[in-house]
Coordinates of C-alpha atoms in Angstrom, one line a residue:
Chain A
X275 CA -44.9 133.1 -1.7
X276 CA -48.1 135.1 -0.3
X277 CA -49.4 134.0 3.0
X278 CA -52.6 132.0 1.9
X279 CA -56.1 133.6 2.1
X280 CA -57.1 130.1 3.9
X281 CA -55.8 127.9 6.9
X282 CA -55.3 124.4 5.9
X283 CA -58.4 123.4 7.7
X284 CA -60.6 125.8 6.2
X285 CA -58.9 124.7 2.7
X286 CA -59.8 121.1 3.8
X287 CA -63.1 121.7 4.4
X288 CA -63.5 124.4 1.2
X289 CA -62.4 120.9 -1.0
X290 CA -63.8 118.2 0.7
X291 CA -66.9 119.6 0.4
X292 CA -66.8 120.1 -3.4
X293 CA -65.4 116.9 -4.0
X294 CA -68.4 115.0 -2.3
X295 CA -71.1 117.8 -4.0
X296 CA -70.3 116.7 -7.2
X297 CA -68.7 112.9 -6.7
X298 CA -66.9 110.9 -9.6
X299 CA -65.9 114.6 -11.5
X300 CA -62.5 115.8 -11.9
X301 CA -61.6 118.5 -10.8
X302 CA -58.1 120.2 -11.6
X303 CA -56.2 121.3 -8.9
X304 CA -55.6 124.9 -11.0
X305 CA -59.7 125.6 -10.3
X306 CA -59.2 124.9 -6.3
X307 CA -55.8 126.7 -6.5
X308 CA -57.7 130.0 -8.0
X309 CA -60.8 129.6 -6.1
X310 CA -58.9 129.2 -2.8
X311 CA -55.7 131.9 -3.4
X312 CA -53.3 128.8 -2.7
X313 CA -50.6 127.3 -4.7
X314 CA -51.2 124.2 -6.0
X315 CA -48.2 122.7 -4.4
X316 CA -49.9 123.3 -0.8
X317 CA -53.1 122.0 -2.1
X318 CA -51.4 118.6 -2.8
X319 CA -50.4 118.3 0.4
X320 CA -54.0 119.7 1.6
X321 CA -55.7 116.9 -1.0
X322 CA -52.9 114.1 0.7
X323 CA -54.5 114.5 3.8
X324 CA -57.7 114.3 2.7
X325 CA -57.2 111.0 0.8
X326 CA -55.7 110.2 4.2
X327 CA -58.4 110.5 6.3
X328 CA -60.8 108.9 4.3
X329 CA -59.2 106.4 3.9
X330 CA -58.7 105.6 7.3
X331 CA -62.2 106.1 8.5
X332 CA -62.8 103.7 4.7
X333 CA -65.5 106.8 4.2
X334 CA -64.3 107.1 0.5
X335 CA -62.0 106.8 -2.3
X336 CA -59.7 110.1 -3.2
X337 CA -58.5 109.2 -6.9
X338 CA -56.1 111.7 -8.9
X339 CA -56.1 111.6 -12.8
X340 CA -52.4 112.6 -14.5
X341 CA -52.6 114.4 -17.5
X342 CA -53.9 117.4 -19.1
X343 CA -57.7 116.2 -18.3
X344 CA -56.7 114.9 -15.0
X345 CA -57.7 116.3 -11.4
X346 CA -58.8 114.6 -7.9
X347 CA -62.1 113.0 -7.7
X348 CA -63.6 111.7 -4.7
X349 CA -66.4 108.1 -4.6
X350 CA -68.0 107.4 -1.7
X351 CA -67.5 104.3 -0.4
X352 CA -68.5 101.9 2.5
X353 CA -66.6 98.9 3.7
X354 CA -67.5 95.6 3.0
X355 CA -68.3 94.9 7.0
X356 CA -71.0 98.0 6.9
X357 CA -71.9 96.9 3.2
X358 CA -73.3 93.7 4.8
X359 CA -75.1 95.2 7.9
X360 CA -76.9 97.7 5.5
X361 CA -77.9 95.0 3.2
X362 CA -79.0 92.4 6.3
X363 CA -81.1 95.6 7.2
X364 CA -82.7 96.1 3.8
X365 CA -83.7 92.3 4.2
X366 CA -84.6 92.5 7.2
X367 CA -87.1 95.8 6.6
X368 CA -88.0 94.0 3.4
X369 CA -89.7 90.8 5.3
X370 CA -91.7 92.0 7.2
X371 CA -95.5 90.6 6.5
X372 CA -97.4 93.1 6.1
X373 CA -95.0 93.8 2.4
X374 CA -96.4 91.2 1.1
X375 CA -98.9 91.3 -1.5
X376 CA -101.4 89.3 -3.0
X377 CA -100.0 87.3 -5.8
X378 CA -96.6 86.7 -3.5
X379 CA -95.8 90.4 -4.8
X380 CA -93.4 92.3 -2.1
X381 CA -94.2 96.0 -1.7
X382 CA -91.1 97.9 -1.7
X383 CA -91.6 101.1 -3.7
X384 CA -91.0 103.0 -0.3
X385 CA -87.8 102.2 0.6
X386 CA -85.9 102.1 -3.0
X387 CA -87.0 105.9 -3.5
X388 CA -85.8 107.0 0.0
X389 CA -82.5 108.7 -0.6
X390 CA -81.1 107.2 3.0
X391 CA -81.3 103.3 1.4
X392 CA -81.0 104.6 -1.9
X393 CA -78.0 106.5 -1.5
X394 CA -75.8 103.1 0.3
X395 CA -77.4 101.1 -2.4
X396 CA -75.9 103.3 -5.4
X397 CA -72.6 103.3 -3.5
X398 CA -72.3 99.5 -3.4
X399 CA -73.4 99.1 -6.9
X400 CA -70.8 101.7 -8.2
X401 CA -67.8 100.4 -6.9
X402 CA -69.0 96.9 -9.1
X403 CA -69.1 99.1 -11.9
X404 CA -65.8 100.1 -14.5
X405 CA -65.9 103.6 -14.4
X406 CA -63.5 104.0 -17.4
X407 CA -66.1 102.0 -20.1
X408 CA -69.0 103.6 -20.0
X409 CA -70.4 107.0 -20.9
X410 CA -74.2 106.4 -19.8
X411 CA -76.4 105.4 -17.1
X412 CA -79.6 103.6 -18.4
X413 CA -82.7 102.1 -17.1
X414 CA -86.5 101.6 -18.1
X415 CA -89.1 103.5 -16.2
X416 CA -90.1 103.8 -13.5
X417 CA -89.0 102.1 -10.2
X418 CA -85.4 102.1 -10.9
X419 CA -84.6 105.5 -11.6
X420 CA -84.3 106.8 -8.4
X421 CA -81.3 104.5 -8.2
X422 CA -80.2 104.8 -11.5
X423 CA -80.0 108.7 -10.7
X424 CA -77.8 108.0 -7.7
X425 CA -75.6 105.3 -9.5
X426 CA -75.1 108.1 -12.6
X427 CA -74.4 110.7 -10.3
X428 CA -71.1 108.8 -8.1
X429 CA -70.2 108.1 -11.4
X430 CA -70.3 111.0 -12.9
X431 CA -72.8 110.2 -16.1
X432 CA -76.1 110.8 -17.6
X433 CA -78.8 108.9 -16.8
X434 CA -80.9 107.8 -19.8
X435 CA -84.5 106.6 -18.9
X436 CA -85.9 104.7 -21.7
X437 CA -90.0 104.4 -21.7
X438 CA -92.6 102.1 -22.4
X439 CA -94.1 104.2 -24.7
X440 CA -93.3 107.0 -27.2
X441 CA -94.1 110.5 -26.2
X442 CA -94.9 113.2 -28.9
X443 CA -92.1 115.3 -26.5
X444 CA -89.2 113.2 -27.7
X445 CA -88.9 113.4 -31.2
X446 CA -88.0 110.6 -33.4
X447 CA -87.8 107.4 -31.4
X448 CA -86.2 103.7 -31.9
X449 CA -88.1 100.8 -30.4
X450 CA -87.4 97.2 -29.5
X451 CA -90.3 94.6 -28.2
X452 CA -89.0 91.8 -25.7
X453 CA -90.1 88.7 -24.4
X454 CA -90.2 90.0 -20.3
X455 CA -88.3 87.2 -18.5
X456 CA -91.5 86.2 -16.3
X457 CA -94.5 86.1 -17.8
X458 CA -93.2 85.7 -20.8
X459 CA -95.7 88.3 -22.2
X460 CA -94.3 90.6 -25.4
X461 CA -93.1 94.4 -24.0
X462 CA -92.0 97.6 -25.7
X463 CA -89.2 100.0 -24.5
X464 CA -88.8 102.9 -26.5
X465 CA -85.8 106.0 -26.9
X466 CA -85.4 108.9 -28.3
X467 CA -82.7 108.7 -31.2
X468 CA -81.1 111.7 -29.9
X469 CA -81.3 110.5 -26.5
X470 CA -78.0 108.9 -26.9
X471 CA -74.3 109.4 -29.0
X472 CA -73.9 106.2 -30.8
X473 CA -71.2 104.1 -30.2
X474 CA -71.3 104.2 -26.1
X475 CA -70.5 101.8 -23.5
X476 CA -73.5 101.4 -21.0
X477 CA -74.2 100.5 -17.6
X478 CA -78.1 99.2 -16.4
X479 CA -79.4 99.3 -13.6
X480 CA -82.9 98.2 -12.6
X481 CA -84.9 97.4 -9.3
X482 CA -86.0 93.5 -9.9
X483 CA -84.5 90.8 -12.1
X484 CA -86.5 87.6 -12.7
X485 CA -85.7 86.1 -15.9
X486 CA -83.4 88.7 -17.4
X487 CA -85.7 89.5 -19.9
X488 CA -85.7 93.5 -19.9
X489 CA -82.0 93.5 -20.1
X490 CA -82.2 90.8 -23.2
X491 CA -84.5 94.1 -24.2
X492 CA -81.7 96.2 -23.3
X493 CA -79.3 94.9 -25.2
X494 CA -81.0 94.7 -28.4
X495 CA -82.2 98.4 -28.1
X496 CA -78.4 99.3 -27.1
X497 CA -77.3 97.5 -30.1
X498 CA -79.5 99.7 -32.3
X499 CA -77.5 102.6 -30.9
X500 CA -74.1 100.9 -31.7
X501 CA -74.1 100.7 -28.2
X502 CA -72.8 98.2 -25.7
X503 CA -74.1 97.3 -22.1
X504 CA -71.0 96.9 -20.0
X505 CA -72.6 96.0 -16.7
X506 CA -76.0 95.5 -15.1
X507 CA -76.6 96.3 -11.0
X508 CA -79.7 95.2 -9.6
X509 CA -81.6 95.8 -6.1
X510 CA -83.3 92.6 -6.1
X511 CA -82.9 89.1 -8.5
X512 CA -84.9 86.2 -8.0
X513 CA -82.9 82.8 -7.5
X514 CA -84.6 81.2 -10.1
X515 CA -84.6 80.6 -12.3
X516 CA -80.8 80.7 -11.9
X517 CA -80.3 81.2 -15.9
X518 CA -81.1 84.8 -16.5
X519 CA -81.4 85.9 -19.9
X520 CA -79.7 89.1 -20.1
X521 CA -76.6 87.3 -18.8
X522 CA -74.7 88.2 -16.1
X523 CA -75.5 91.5 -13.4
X524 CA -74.8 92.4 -10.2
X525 CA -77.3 91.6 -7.5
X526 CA -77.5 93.4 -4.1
X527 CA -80.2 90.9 -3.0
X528 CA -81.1 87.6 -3.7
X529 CA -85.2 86.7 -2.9
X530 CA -85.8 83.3 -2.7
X531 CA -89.3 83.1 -2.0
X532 CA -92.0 85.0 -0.9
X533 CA -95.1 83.0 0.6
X534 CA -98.8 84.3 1.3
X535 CA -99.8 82.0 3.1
X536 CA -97.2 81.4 5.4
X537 CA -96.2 85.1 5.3
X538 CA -92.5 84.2 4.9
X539 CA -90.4 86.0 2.8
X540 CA -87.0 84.3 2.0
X541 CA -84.1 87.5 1.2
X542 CA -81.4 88.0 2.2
X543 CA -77.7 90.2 1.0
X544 CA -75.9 88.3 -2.1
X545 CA -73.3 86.4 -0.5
X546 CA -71.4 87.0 -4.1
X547 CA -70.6 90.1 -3.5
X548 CA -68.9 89.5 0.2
X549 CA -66.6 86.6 -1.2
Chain B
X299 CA -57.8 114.6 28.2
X300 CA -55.9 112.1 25.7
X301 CA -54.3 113.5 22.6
X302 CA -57.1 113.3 19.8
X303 CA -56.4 109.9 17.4
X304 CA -56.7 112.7 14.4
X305 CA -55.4 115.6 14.0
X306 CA -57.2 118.7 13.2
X307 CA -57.3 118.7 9.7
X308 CA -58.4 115.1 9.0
X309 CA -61.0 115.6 11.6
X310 CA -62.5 118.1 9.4
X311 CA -62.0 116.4 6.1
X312 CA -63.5 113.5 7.7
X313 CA -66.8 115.2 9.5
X314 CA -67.0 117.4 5.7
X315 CA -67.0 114.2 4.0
X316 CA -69.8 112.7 5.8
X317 CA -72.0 115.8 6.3
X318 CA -71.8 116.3 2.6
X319 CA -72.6 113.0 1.4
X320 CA -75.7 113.1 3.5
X321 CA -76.8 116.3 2.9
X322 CA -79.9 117.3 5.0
X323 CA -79.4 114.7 7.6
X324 CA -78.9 115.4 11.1
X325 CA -75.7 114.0 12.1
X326 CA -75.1 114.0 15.9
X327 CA -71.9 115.0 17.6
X328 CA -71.8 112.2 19.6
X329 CA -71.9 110.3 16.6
X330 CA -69.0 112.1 15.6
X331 CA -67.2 112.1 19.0
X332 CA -67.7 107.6 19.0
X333 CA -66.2 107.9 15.2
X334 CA -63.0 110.4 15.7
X335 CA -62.7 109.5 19.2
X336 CA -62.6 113.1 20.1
X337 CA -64.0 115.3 22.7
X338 CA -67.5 116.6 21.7
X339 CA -66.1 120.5 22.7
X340 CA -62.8 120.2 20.6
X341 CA -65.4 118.6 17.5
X342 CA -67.6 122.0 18.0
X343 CA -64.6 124.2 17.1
X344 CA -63.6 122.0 14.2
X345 CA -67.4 122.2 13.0
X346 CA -67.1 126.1 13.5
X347 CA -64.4 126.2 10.9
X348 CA -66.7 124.6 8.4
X349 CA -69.6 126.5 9.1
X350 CA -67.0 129.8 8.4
X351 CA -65.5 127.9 5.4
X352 CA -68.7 126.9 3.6
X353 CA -70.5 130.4 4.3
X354 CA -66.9 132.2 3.3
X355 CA -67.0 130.2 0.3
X356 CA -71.2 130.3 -0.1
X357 CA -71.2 126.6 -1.2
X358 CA -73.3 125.9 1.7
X359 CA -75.1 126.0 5.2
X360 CA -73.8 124.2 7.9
X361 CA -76.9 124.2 10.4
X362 CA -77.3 123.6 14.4
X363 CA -80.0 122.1 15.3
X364 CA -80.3 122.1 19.5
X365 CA -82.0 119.8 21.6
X366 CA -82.2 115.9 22.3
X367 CA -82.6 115.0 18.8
X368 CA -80.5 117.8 18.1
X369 CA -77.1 117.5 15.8
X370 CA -75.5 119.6 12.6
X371 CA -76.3 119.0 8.6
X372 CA -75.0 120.8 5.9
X373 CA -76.8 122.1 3.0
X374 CA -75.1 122.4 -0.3
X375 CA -75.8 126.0 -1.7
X376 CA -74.7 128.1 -4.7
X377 CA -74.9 132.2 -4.6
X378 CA -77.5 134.2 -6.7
X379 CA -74.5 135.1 -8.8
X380 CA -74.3 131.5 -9.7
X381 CA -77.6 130.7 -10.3
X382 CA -78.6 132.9 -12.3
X383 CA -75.3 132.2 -14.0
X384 CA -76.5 128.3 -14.2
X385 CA -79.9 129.4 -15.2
X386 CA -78.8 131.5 -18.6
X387 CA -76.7 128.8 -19.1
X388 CA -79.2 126.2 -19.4
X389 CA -81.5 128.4 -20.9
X390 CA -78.8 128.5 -23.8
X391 CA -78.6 125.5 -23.6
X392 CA -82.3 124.5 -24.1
X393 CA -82.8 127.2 -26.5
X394 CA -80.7 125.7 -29.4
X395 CA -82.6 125.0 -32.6
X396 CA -81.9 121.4 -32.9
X397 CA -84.1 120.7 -29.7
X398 CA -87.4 121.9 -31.5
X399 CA -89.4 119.1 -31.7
X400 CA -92.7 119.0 -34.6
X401 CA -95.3 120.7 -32.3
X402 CA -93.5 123.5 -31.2
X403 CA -92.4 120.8 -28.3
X404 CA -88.8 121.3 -26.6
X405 CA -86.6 118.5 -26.2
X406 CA -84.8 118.4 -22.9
X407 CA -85.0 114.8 -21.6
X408 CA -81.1 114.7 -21.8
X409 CA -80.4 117.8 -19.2
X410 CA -83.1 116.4 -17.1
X411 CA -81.4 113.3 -16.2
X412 CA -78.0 114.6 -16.1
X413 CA -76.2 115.0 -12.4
X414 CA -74.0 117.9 -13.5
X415 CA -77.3 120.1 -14.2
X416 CA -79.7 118.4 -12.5
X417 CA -78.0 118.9 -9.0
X418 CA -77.8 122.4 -9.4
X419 CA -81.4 122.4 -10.0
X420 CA -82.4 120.8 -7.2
X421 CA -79.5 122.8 -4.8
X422 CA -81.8 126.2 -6.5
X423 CA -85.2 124.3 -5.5
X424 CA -84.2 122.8 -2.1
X425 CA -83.5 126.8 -0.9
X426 CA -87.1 127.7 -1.6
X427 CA -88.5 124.9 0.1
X428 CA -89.4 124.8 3.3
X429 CA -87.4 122.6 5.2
X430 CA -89.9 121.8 8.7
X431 CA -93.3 121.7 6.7
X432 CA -92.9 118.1 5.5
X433 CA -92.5 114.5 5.4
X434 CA -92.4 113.7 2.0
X435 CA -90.9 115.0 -1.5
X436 CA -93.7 113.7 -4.7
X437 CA -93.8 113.9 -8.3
X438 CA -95.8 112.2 -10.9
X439 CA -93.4 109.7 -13.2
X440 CA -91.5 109.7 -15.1
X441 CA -89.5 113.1 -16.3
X442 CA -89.5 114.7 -13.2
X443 CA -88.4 111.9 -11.1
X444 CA -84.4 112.5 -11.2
X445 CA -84.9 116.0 -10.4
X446 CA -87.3 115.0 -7.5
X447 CA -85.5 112.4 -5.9
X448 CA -82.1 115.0 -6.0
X449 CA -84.3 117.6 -4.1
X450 CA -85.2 114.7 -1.6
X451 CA -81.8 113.6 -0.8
X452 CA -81.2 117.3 0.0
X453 CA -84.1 117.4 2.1
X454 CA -83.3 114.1 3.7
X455 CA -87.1 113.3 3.6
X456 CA -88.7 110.0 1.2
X457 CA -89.6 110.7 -2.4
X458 CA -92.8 109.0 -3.4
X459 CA -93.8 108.7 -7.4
X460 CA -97.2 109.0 -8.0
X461 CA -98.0 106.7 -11.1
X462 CA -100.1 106.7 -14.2
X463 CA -101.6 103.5 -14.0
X464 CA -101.7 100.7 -10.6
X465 CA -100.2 97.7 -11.0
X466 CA -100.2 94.4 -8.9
X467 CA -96.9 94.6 -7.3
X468 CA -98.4 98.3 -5.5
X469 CA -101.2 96.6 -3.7
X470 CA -104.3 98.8 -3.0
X471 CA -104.5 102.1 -4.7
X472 CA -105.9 105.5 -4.7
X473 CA -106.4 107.3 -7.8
X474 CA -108.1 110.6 -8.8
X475 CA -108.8 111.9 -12.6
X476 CA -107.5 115.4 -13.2
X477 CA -108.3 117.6 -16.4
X478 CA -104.6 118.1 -17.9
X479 CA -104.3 121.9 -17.8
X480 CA -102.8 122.2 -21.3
X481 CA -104.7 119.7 -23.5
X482 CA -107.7 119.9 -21.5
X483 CA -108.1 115.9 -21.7
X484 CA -108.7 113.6 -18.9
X485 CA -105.6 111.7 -16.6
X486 CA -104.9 109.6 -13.8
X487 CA -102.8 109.3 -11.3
X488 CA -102.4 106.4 -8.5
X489 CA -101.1 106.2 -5.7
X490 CA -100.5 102.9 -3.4
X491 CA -102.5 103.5 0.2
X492 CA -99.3 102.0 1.4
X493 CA -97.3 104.8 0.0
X494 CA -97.3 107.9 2.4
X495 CA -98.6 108.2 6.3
X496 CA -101.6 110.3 6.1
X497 CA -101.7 113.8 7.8
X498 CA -98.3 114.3 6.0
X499 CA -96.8 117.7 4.5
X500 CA -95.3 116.9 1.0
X501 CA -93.4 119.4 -1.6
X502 CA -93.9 118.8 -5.4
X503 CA -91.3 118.8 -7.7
X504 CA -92.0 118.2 -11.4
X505 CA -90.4 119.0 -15.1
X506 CA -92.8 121.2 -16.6
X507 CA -96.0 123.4 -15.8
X508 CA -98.1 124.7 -18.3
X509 CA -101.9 124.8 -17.2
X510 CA -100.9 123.3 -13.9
X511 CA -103.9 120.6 -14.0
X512 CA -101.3 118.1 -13.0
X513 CA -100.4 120.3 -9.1
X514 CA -104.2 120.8 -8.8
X515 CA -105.0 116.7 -9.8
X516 CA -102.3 116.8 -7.2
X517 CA -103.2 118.6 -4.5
X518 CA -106.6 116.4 -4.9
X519 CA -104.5 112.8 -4.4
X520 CA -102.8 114.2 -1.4
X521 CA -106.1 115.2 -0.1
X522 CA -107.3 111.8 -0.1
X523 CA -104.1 110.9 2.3
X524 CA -105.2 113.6 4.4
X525 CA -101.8 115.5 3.1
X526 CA -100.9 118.6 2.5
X527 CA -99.0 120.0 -0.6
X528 CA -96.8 123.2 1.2
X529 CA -94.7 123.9 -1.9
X530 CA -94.4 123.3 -5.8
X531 CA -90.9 123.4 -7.6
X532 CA -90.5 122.8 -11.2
X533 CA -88.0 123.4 -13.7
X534 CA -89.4 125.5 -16.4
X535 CA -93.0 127.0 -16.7
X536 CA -95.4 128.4 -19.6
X537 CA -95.4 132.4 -19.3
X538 CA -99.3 131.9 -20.8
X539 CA -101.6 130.6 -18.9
X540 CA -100.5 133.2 -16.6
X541 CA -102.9 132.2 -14.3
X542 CA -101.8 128.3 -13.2
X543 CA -105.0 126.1 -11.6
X544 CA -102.5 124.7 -9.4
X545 CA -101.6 127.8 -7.4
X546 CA -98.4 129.2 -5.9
X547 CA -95.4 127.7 -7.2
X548 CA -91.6 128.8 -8.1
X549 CA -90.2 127.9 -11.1
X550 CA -86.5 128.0 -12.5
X551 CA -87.3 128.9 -16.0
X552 CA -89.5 130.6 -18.2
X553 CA -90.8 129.1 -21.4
X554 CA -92.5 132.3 -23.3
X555 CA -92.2 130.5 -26.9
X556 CA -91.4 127.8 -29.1
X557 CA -91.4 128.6 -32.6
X558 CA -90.9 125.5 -35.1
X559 CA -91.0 128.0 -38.0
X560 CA -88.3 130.6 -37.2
X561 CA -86.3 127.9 -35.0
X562 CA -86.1 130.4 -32.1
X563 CA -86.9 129.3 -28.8
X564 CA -87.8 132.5 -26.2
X565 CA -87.1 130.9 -22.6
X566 CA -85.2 132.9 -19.7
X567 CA -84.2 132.5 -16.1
X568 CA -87.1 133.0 -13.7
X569 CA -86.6 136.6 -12.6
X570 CA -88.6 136.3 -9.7
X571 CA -85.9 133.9 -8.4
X572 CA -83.7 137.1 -8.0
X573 CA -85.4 139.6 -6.5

């Protein structure tokens, strides 16, 4: 055997740093062993300390894949303990009075397009999600698809954004209207036919649940694909009413309450997912 | 000095995993030092190796930032081999027949969305942008957003969408009307006054540019926040109207043609890119 082009610690770095570019893909230890001039063998043992480590310092998830299409991918992940701070923080940031709109609206475009709470929030959200069912990402435009984007790339998947409204840029489209959960007003979503293979397993995710409505409208236009929504992951649901329409989801929050007048906003983590 | 509670190589794999998953983001060595529970000097050799590795290997930039608020981040990059590799390949991509929409429109929603091109995108983007100018990453919804929020989360730095239409969970608005550069027919965009801190640097990002009425009706939102827009990325423009009223801007692809007749699409890598 040829001394290596690479010191295990440069190799370490060379992979590690691929794997968490590109997390959720495969890839096969033959690419990293011609890329790096190193024989798989000593790659496996490179890749085992790797899994080590992060393991350890619970930064991630190293999974390896047998077979001809297998490989090593790598998830982020946080624990559970920092899982709960993060989310107490989002709640906490999320309170404050002056987000509060009139109406008992709470402002929080800002901070679910700001990749350093977007990022944790895909992370949590992914690790609720079967990775081995589903071939898309979806949601409807527009707040959620900054976090749709983030879930879809740990996983590994395209995003597909379905609209409000047809655009002549898209072709022939399908359409569903829905009763939205809330106001109980009639909406549209609308998708390409070619924006999806028929036959799929989905995943939603959106920013706010109230009454479940827009993933009752999911469903239905998933159903005109053949298609089959798997799991929904939410920033935000709204405790009542408890009987959501679109069944069950994934919350990372739970609002309670938000109060004008008193400038209180009840929020806090969903103490589902920390049981 | 007490023996180090992880060896060399996990140190590495660990610091690699982090930097990389928070791409842009100043991490601080004493940071790193609490985490490992390492010496801050035996951390700057292990960090030297990466920097070698990454810049052996050109996926990326590991960069030093001195001072108080000092620290290291590391910025995923791919060589001008690769790009321009990347580039052909989704211009081959885009260029298939099946994509020509009634209109001589192109259909490329799917790539847009999808993490495995759109991250290469933004890795090609993020490089021309410059990284001190500015506090903000915008785009107007809803194609461009993936692609906006990926450049974002390499910049470390907020993405704000600027909207179409205000609605009541936004608060109080600004909106301007802008003469679309293409069709020549009146839009809107809105922005919530809570959205960006004025005096603020901001890069755009968007999917397409034809008559580039949407960076000028830009430029004149940001204006009314007192912001500045430094740079303009976007991922394919029109070779005619040469002359764009937006201004400066880069551009990944060129769109010359689409002919619904023939079925050929002309559209190439932006040379300029690799000069």
């Amino acid at each position: 055997m040829d001394t290596p082009k690479f010191r295990r610690s440069q190799r370490i770095a060379a992979m590690t740093s691929l794997l968490s570019n590109y997390p959720g893909r495969l890839f096969s230890l033959t690419a990293f062993s011609q890329q790096l001039d190193t024989p798989k063998s000593v790659l496996s043992e490179d890749l085992a300390i790797v899994k080590e480590t992060v393991e350890t310092l619970q930064t991630g998830e190293l999974q390896s894949v047998a077979g001809a299409k297998g490989g090593i991918r790598f998830i982020p992940k946080i624990t559970h303990k920092r899982q709960k701070e993060f989310l107490e923080e989002v709640a906490r940031e999320l309170s404050q009075e002056h987000r509060i709109l009139p109406g008992n609206y709470l402002y929080y475009s800002d901070l679910i397009s700001s990749p350093a709470y977007v990022q944790p929030m895909a992370e949590i959200l992914a690790e609720t999600m079967n990775l081995k069912d589903h071939q898309y990402v979806v949601t409807v435009e527009t707040k959620g698809i900054p976090l749709a984007y983030a879930v879809a790339r740990l996983l590994d998947k395209p995003l597909v954004v379905v609209r409000r409204e047809s655009l002549m840029t898209e072709g022939s489209t399908v359409s569903v209207n829905y009763v939205s959960g809330s106001g109980g007003g009639m909406q549209r979503m609308v998708l390409p036919r070619r924006a999806m293979k028929t036959g799929s397993g989905v995943v939603m995710v959106d920013d706010f649940m109230r009454g479940g409505g827009t993933a009752r409208g999911m469903k239905n236009l998933m159903k005109e694909f053949d298609a089959e929504v798997t799991d929904i992951g939410v920033i935000m649901a709204s405790k009542s009413p408890a009987d959501k329409k679109g069944g069950s989801y994934t919350s990372l929050l739970i609002l309670e309450k938000v109060d004008e007048e008193t400038g209180k906003v009840d929020l806090y983590p969903n103490p589902e997912l920390f049981q």
